[in-house]
Coordinates of C-alpha atoms and ligand atoms in Angstrom, one line a residue:
M1 CA -13.8 -32.3 -24.7
D2 CA -11.2 -29.6 -23.8
H3 CA -7.9 -29.6 -25.6
P4 CA -4.8 -29.5 -23.3
M5 CA -2.8 -26.2 -24.0
D6 CA 0.6 -25.2 -22.9
S7 CA 0.9 -21.7 -21.3
S8 CA 2.9 -20.1 -24.2
A9 CA 0.4 -21.1 -26.7
D10 CA -2.3 -19.7 -24.4
E11 CA -0.6 -16.3 -24.2
N12 CA 0.0 -16.2 -27.9
I13 CA -3.8 -16.7 -28.5
V14 CA -4.8 -14.0 -26.1
E15 CA -2.2 -11.6 -27.5
E16 CA -3.4 -12.2 -31.0
S17 CA -7.1 -12.0 -30.1
H18 CA -6.4 -8.5 -28.6
K19 CA -4.7 -7.4 -31.6
L20 CA -7.6 -8.5 -33.8
V21 CA -10.1 -6.7 -31.5
D22 CA -7.9 -3.5 -31.7
S23 CA -7.8 -3.6 -35.4
L24 CA -11.5 -4.1 -35.7
D25 CA -12.1 -1.3 -33.3
K26 CA -10.0 1.0 -35.4
L27 CA -12.0 0.0 -38.5
R28 CA -15.3 0.5 -36.6
V29 CA -14.2 4.1 -35.4
S30 CA -13.3 5.2 -39.0
A31 CA -16.6 3.8 -40.3
A32 CA -18.5 5.7 -37.6
S33 CA -16.7 9.0 -38.2
S34 CA -17.4 8.8 -42.0
S35 CA -21.2 8.3 -41.3
S36 CA -21.5 11.3 -39.0
N37 CA -21.3 13.8 -41.9
F38 CA -24.6 15.6 -41.0
K39 CA -24.8 19.2 -42.2
K40 CA -26.8 22.1 -40.7
K41 CA -27.2 23.8 -44.0
P42 CA -28.9 23.8 -46.5
V43 CA -32.5 23.3 -45.3
I44 CA -34.4 20.9 -47.6
I45 CA -37.9 22.0 -48.3
I46 CA -40.0 19.1 -49.9
V47 CA -43.1 20.5 -51.4
V48 CA -46.1 18.1 -51.5
G49 CA -49.8 18.7 -52.1
M50 CA -52.9 17.5 -53.9
A51 CA -53.0 17.7 -57.7
G52 CA -53.6 21.3 -58.8
S53 CA -53.0 22.8 -55.4
G54 CA -50.3 25.0 -56.8
K55 CA -47.1 23.2 -56.0
T56 CA -45.1 24.3 -59.0
S57 CA -46.4 27.9 -58.9
F58 CA -45.6 28.0 -55.2
L59 CA -42.1 26.7 -55.8
H60 CA -41.6 29.3 -58.5
R61 CA -42.5 31.9 -56.0
L62 CA -40.0 30.5 -53.6
V63 CA -37.3 30.6 -56.1
C64 CA -38.0 34.3 -56.9
H65 CA -38.3 35.1 -53.1
T66 CA -34.9 33.4 -52.2
F67 CA -33.3 35.2 -55.1
D68 CA -34.7 38.6 -54.1
A69 CA -33.7 38.0 -50.5
N70 CA -30.1 37.1 -51.6
K71 CA -30.5 33.6 -50.3
R72 CA -28.8 30.8 -52.2
G73 CA -31.0 28.0 -53.3
Y74 CA -31.0 24.9 -55.4
V75 CA -34.0 23.4 -57.1
L76 CA -34.7 19.7 -57.6
N77 CA -37.6 18.6 -59.8
L78 CA -39.0 15.1 -59.0
D79 CA -41.9 15.2 -61.4
P80 CA -41.0 13.2 -64.5
A81 CA -44.3 14.0 -66.3
V82 CA -44.2 17.8 -66.1
M83 CA -44.2 19.3 -69.5
S84 CA -42.5 22.6 -68.7
L85 CA -41.3 24.3 -65.5
P86 CA -41.5 28.1 -64.9
F87 CA -38.1 27.9 -63.2
G88 CA -34.7 26.3 -64.1
A89 CA -34.3 23.2 -62.1
N90 CA -30.6 22.4 -61.0
I91 CA -31.3 18.8 -60.8
D92 CA -34.2 17.5 -63.0
I93 CA -35.5 13.8 -62.9
R94 CA -36.3 14.4 -66.7
D95 CA -32.7 14.6 -67.5
T96 CA -32.0 11.1 -66.2
V97 CA -35.3 9.2 -66.7
K98 CA -37.5 9.5 -69.9
Y99 CA -41.0 8.9 -68.5
K100 CA -42.6 8.1 -71.8
E101 CA -39.9 5.6 -72.6
V102 CA -40.4 4.0 -69.3
M103 CA -44.2 3.7 -69.9
K104 CA -43.5 2.0 -73.3
Q105 CA -40.7 -0.3 -72.1
Y106 CA -42.6 -1.5 -69.0
N107 CA -45.9 -1.4 -70.6
L108 CA -47.3 0.9 -68.0
G109 CA -50.0 3.6 -67.6
P110 CA -49.3 7.2 -66.7
N111 CA -49.2 6.7 -63.0
G112 CA -47.3 3.5 -63.2
G113 CA -44.9 5.3 -65.5
I114 CA -44.4 8.1 -63.1
M115 CA -43.9 5.7 -60.1
T116 CA -41.4 3.5 -61.9
S117 CA -39.5 6.6 -63.2
L118 CA -39.2 7.8 -59.5
N119 CA -38.0 4.3 -58.5
L120 CA -35.3 4.3 -61.2
F121 CA -34.2 7.8 -60.0
A122 CA -34.2 6.7 -56.3
T123 CA -31.5 4.3 -57.2
K124 CA -29.2 7.2 -58.1
F125 CA -30.2 9.3 -55.2
D126 CA -27.0 8.9 -53.2
E127 CA -25.3 10.8 -56.1
V128 CA -27.9 13.6 -55.8
V129 CA -27.2 13.9 -52.1
S130 CA -23.5 14.0 -52.6
V131 CA -23.8 16.7 -55.3
I132 CA -25.7 18.8 -52.7
E133 CA -23.2 17.9 -50.0
K134 CA -20.3 19.2 -52.1
R135 CA -22.1 22.6 -52.5
A136 CA -23.6 22.6 -49.0
D137 CA -21.5 25.6 -47.8
Q138 CA -22.8 27.8 -50.7
L139 CA -26.5 26.9 -50.3
D140 CA -29.4 28.0 -47.9
Y141 CA -32.2 26.1 -49.2
V142 CA -32.9 23.1 -51.5
L143 CA -36.4 23.3 -53.0
V144 CA -37.9 20.0 -54.0
D145 CA -40.9 19.8 -56.3
T146 CA -42.8 16.4 -56.3
P147 CA -45.1 14.7 -58.8
G148 CA -48.7 16.0 -59.2
Q149 CA -50.3 12.8 -57.9
I150 CA -49.4 13.2 -54.2
E151 CA -49.6 9.5 -53.4
I152 CA -46.8 8.7 -55.9
F153 CA -44.4 10.4 -53.6
T154 CA -45.8 10.0 -50.2
W155 CA -46.8 6.3 -50.3
S156 CA -44.1 4.9 -52.5
A157 CA -40.9 3.2 -51.4
S158 CA -38.8 5.7 -53.6
G159 CA -40.5 8.7 -51.9
A160 CA -39.5 7.3 -48.5
I161 CA -35.9 6.5 -49.7
I162 CA -35.6 10.0 -51.0
T163 CA -37.1 11.6 -47.9
E164 CA -34.8 9.6 -45.6
A165 CA -31.7 10.2 -47.7
F166 CA -32.3 14.0 -47.3
A167 CA -33.3 13.8 -43.7
S168 CA -30.3 11.7 -42.6
T169 CA -27.9 14.5 -44.2
F170 CA -29.6 17.9 -43.9
P171 CA -32.4 19.5 -41.8
T172 CA -35.5 18.5 -43.8
V173 CA -39.0 20.1 -43.7
V174 CA -42.1 18.9 -45.6
T175 CA -44.4 21.7 -46.9
Y176 CA -48.0 20.6 -47.5
V177 CA -49.6 23.0 -50.0
V178 CA -53.4 23.4 -49.5
D179 CA -55.8 24.7 -52.1
T180 CA -57.5 27.2 -49.8
P181 CA -60.5 28.1 -52.0
R182 CA -61.3 24.4 -52.5
S183 CA -61.0 23.8 -48.7
T184 CA -63.7 26.2 -47.6
S185 CA -66.0 23.2 -47.3
P186 CA -65.5 21.5 -43.8
I187 CA -65.5 18.0 -45.3
T188 CA -62.8 18.9 -48.0
F189 CA -60.9 20.7 -45.3
M190 CA -61.0 17.6 -43.0
S191 CA -59.9 15.3 -45.9
N192 CA -56.9 17.5 -46.6
M193 CA -55.9 17.7 -42.9
L194 CA -56.2 13.9 -42.6
Y195 CA -53.8 13.5 -45.5
A196 CA -51.3 16.1 -44.0
C197 CA -51.6 14.3 -40.7
S198 CA -50.7 10.9 -42.3
I199 CA -47.7 12.6 -44.0
L200 CA -46.5 13.9 -40.6
Y201 CA -46.6 10.6 -39.0
K202 CA -45.2 8.7 -42.0
T203 CA -42.2 11.0 -42.5
R204 CA -41.8 12.0 -38.8
L205 CA -40.5 15.3 -40.1
P206 CA -41.5 18.9 -39.2
L207 CA -44.5 19.9 -41.4
V208 CA -45.5 23.4 -42.6
L209 CA -49.1 23.9 -43.9
A210 CA -49.0 26.4 -46.7
F211 CA -52.6 27.6 -47.4
N212 CA -52.1 28.7 -51.0
K213 CA -54.3 30.9 -53.3
T214 CA -55.0 33.3 -50.4
D215 CA -55.6 36.0 -53.2
V216 CA -58.7 34.1 -54.0
A217 CA -59.9 33.0 -50.5
D218 CA -58.5 34.1 -47.1
H219 CA -57.2 31.2 -45.0
K220 CA -58.6 32.8 -41.6
F221 CA -61.4 30.3 -41.6
A222 CA -59.0 27.5 -41.6
L223 CA -56.9 28.9 -38.7
E224 CA -60.1 29.3 -36.7
W225 CA -61.2 25.7 -37.4
M226 CA -57.8 24.5 -36.3
E227 CA -57.6 26.6 -33.2
D228 CA -61.0 25.8 -31.9
F229 CA -62.8 22.6 -32.8
E230 CA -66.1 24.0 -31.6
V231 CA -66.0 26.5 -34.4
F232 CA -65.3 23.7 -36.8
Q233 CA -68.2 21.6 -35.3
A234 CA -70.5 24.6 -35.8
A235 CA -69.4 24.8 -39.4
I236 CA -70.5 21.2 -40.1
Q237 CA -73.8 21.5 -38.3
S238 CA -75.4 22.4 -41.5
D239 CA -74.4 19.2 -43.1
N240 CA -76.3 16.2 -41.7
S241 CA -74.6 13.6 -43.8
Y242 CA -72.8 10.6 -42.5
T243 CA -69.5 12.1 -43.6
S244 CA -70.2 15.1 -41.4
T245 CA -70.7 12.9 -38.3
L246 CA -67.4 11.3 -39.1
A247 CA -65.7 14.7 -39.5
N248 CA -67.2 15.8 -36.2
S249 CA -65.6 13.1 -34.3
L250 CA -62.3 13.3 -36.2
S251 CA -62.0 17.0 -35.5
L252 CA -61.2 16.1 -31.8
S253 CA -58.6 13.6 -32.8
L254 CA -56.9 16.1 -35.2
Y255 CA -56.6 18.6 -32.4
E256 CA -53.3 17.2 -31.3
F257 CA -52.0 17.2 -34.9
Y258 CA -52.8 20.8 -35.3
R259 CA -50.7 21.6 -32.2
N260 CA -47.7 20.1 -33.8
I261 CA -47.6 22.0 -37.1
R262 CA -47.1 25.5 -38.3
S263 CA -49.6 27.1 -40.8
V264 CA -49.2 30.1 -43.0
G265 CA -51.3 31.7 -45.7
V266 CA -49.5 32.3 -49.0
S267 CA -50.2 33.1 -52.6
A268 CA -48.0 31.9 -55.3
I269 CA -49.3 34.5 -57.7
T270 CA -49.0 37.6 -55.6
G271 CA -46.2 36.6 -53.4
A272 CA -48.1 37.2 -50.1
G273 CA -47.0 35.4 -47.0
M274 CA -43.5 34.5 -48.1
D275 CA -41.7 36.1 -45.1
D276 CA -44.0 34.2 -42.7
F277 CA -43.4 31.0 -44.6
F278 CA -39.6 31.3 -44.3
K279 CA -40.0 32.1 -40.7
A280 CA -42.0 28.9 -40.3
I281 CA -39.3 27.0 -42.3
E282 CA -36.5 28.3 -40.0
A283 CA -38.4 27.4 -36.8
S284 CA -39.1 23.9 -38.3
A285 CA -35.4 23.5 -39.2
D286 CA -34.6 24.3 -35.4
E287 CA -37.2 21.9 -34.3
Y288 CA -35.6 19.3 -36.6
M289 CA -32.3 19.7 -35.0
E290 CA -33.8 19.4 -31.5
T291 CA -36.2 16.5 -32.1
Y292 CA -35.9 14.6 -35.3
K293 CA -32.1 14.7 -35.3
A294 CA -32.0 13.6 -31.8
D295 CA -34.4 10.7 -32.7
L296 CA -32.3 9.8 -35.7
D297 CA -29.1 9.8 -33.6
K298 CA -30.9 7.6 -30.9
R299 CA -31.9 5.1 -33.7
K300 CA -28.3 5.1 -35.0
A301 CA -26.9 4.6 -31.5
E302 CA -29.3 1.6 -31.0
K303 CA -28.2 0.2 -34.4
E304 CA -24.5 0.6 -33.3
Q305 CA -25.2 -1.1 -30.0
L306 CA -26.8 -4.1 -31.7
E307 CA -23.7 -4.1 -34.1
E308 CA -21.5 -4.1 -31.0
E309 CA -23.2 -7.0 -29.4
R310 CA -23.1 -9.0 -32.7
R311 CA -19.3 -8.3 -32.9
E312 CA -18.7 -9.3 -29.3
K313 CA -20.5 -12.6 -30.0
E314 CA -18.4 -13.1 -33.2
M315 CA -15.2 -12.4 -31.2
E316 CA -16.2 -14.8 -28.5
K317 CA -16.8 -17.5 -31.1
L318 CA -13.5 -16.7 -32.7
R319 CA -11.6 -17.0 -29.4
K320 CA -13.3 -20.4 -28.8
D321 CA -12.4 -21.5 -32.3
M322 CA -8.7 -20.4 -31.7
E323 CA -8.7 -22.3 -28.3
S324 CA -10.0 -25.4 -30.0
S325 CA -7.3 -25.1 -32.7
Q326 CA -4.6 -25.2 -30.0
G327 CA -2.9 -22.0 -31.0
G328 CA -2.8 -22.8 -34.7
T329 CA -2.8 -19.1 -35.6
V330 CA -1.7 -19.4 -39.2
V331 CA -4.7 -17.2 -40.7
L332 CA -4.5 -14.6 -37.9
N333 CA -0.7 -14.2 -38.0
T334 CA -0.8 -13.6 -41.7
G335 CA -3.2 -10.7 -41.3
L336 CA -1.7 -9.1 -38.2
K337 CA 1.9 -9.4 -38.7
D338 CA 1.7 -7.8 -42.2
K339 CA -0.7 -5.1 -41.0
D340 CA 0.9 -2.4 -43.2
A341 CA 0.3 -4.6 -46.2
A342 CA -3.3 -5.1 -45.2
E343 CA -3.8 -1.5 -44.7
K344 CA -2.3 -0.8 -48.2
M345 CA -4.7 -3.3 -49.7
M346 CA -7.7 -1.5 -48.1
V347 CA -6.6 1.8 -49.6
E348 CA -6.3 0.2 -52.9
E349 CA -9.7 -1.3 -52.5
E350 CA -11.1 2.2 -51.7
D351 CA -9.4 3.5 -54.8
D352 CA -11.0 0.9 -56.9
E353 CA -14.4 1.8 -55.4
D354 CA -13.9 5.5 -56.2
F355 CA -13.0 4.5 -59.8
K356 CA -16.2 2.5 -60.0
I357 CA -18.4 5.4 -58.8
E358 CA -16.9 7.7 -61.4
E359 CA -17.5 5.1 -64.1
D360 CA -21.2 4.7 -62.9
S361 CA -21.8 8.3 -62.7
D362 CA -21.1 8.9 -66.4
D363 CA -24.7 8.8 -67.3
A364 CA -26.0 10.5 -64.1
I365 CA -25.3 14.1 -63.0
D366 CA -22.6 16.0 -64.8
E367 CA -21.1 18.4 -62.3
D368 CA -20.3 21.1 -64.9
E369 CA -23.8 21.0 -66.1
E370 CA -24.8 21.3 -62.4
D371 CA -22.8 24.5 -62.2
E372 CA -24.6 25.8 -65.3
E373 CA -27.9 24.9 -63.7
M374 CA -26.8 26.8 -60.5
N375 CA -26.1 29.9 -62.6
R376 CA -29.6 29.4 -64.2
F377 CA -31.1 29.8 -60.6
Y378 CA -29.3 33.1 -59.9
V379 CA -30.0 34.6 -63.3
Ligands
GTP1 N1 -55.2 32.5 -58.0 C1 -54.3 31.7 -57.7 N2 -54.0 30.7 -58.5 C2 -52.9 29.9 -58.3 C3 -52.1 30.1 -57.2 N3 -51.2 29.1 -57.2 C4 -51.4 28.4 -58.4 N4 -52.5 28.7 -58.9 C5 -53.1 28.2 -60.1 O1 -53.5 26.8 -59.9 C6 -53.3 26.0 -61.0 C7 -52.5 24.8 -60.7 O2 -51.2 25.3 -60.3 P1 -49.9 24.4 -60.4 O3 -48.8 25.2 -59.9 O4 -49.7 23.8 -61.8 O5 -50.3 23.2 -59.4 P2 -49.5 21.8 -59.1 O6 -49.9 21.4 -57.8 O7 -48.1 21.9 -59.3 O8 -50.2 21.0 -60.2 P3 -49.8 19.4 -60.6 O9 -48.3 19.3 -60.3 O10 -50.1 19.3 -62.1 O11 -50.6 18.6 -59.7 C8 -52.8 26.9 -62.0 O12 -53.8 27.3 -62.9 C9 -52.2 28.1 -61.2 O13 -52.1 29.3 -62.0 C10 -52.3 31.2 -56.4 O14 -51.7 31.4 -55.3 N5 -53.4 32.0 -56.6

């Protein structure tokens, strides 16, 4: 049943509702502007690859190359189980999580230990991103080494969280390191390509194939197989196994994948192919800005649209509630009339929040240590 309302109460309700909508709009605008902090530099290079493909050696070579080319880089090690690194990592998971302790504490095997360590580290990853954000103007690249067992990074929740945290703040490119001498067999080559393909579709990020160890085996055969599937099919003719029939039919499906990626031959030992590799990275970073970033923005806009609709519904509900309370605007008046006080309270709340973050970050990444690590990279 409708409640009778006099006209002044009606006007009052409408006015108060408008004020409330305005103040909510202001809050929304400030939230949106703080989330649009995307930076064009540095380019994040996430290095993945099968165990023993040469990820760490390749990363070492990248560190040396960026240093020689006067490029400014930052190194992030995400492998908690690596014994020693040939380069100084600016941020190292091993400084935050002790992998052997995690194994003992949770009664896990080696892979479970690595996975859990990465999960624990992922919970602190916003801090890692903000450390890099603070130095964004001074950096060209962030080089990321991942655990030896590829699936720990590519198929875990923490791997996805880390990748997305990077990709929503900086241009991000995945580099898939291929052990070229071990991929000369068409079947092994095909398995490697299927894995790379699955990473491309899972991360939806630009992918660069780095055919490593070209000092041992030239990667020309791979380029030919990728450019012309008939050459690949001719290569598997000699193999009459069931797997070769499968590889034969898959080669056609992978043709589309090959057209979407960049491939370079490199050698982590001799340093061959580094200029081509960085050219491929720059082209991929541009592609990221054109396609992935646009896709990300589209998804964000869709989310904001849904949020807007939800808010409209809430406001409608609120208007109805106010009408049914016949202008009893006690709660609303308190908030809006004393708007300054309310704003003050929000600032105070934000201050508290800052304080909390500082407290939490005690055991995480020490910025002074970070600066030392940065010097290590340049030395
Ligand atoms: N000849 C040659 N050997 C290489 C090259 N890159 C790496 N290696 C060798 O390949 C082996 C594995 O290299 P790593 O860098 O440890 O490979 P990884 O992928 O980081 O290994 P995990 O993280 O333990 O899975 C080492 O013996 C390296 O010396 C290269 O370009 N040429």
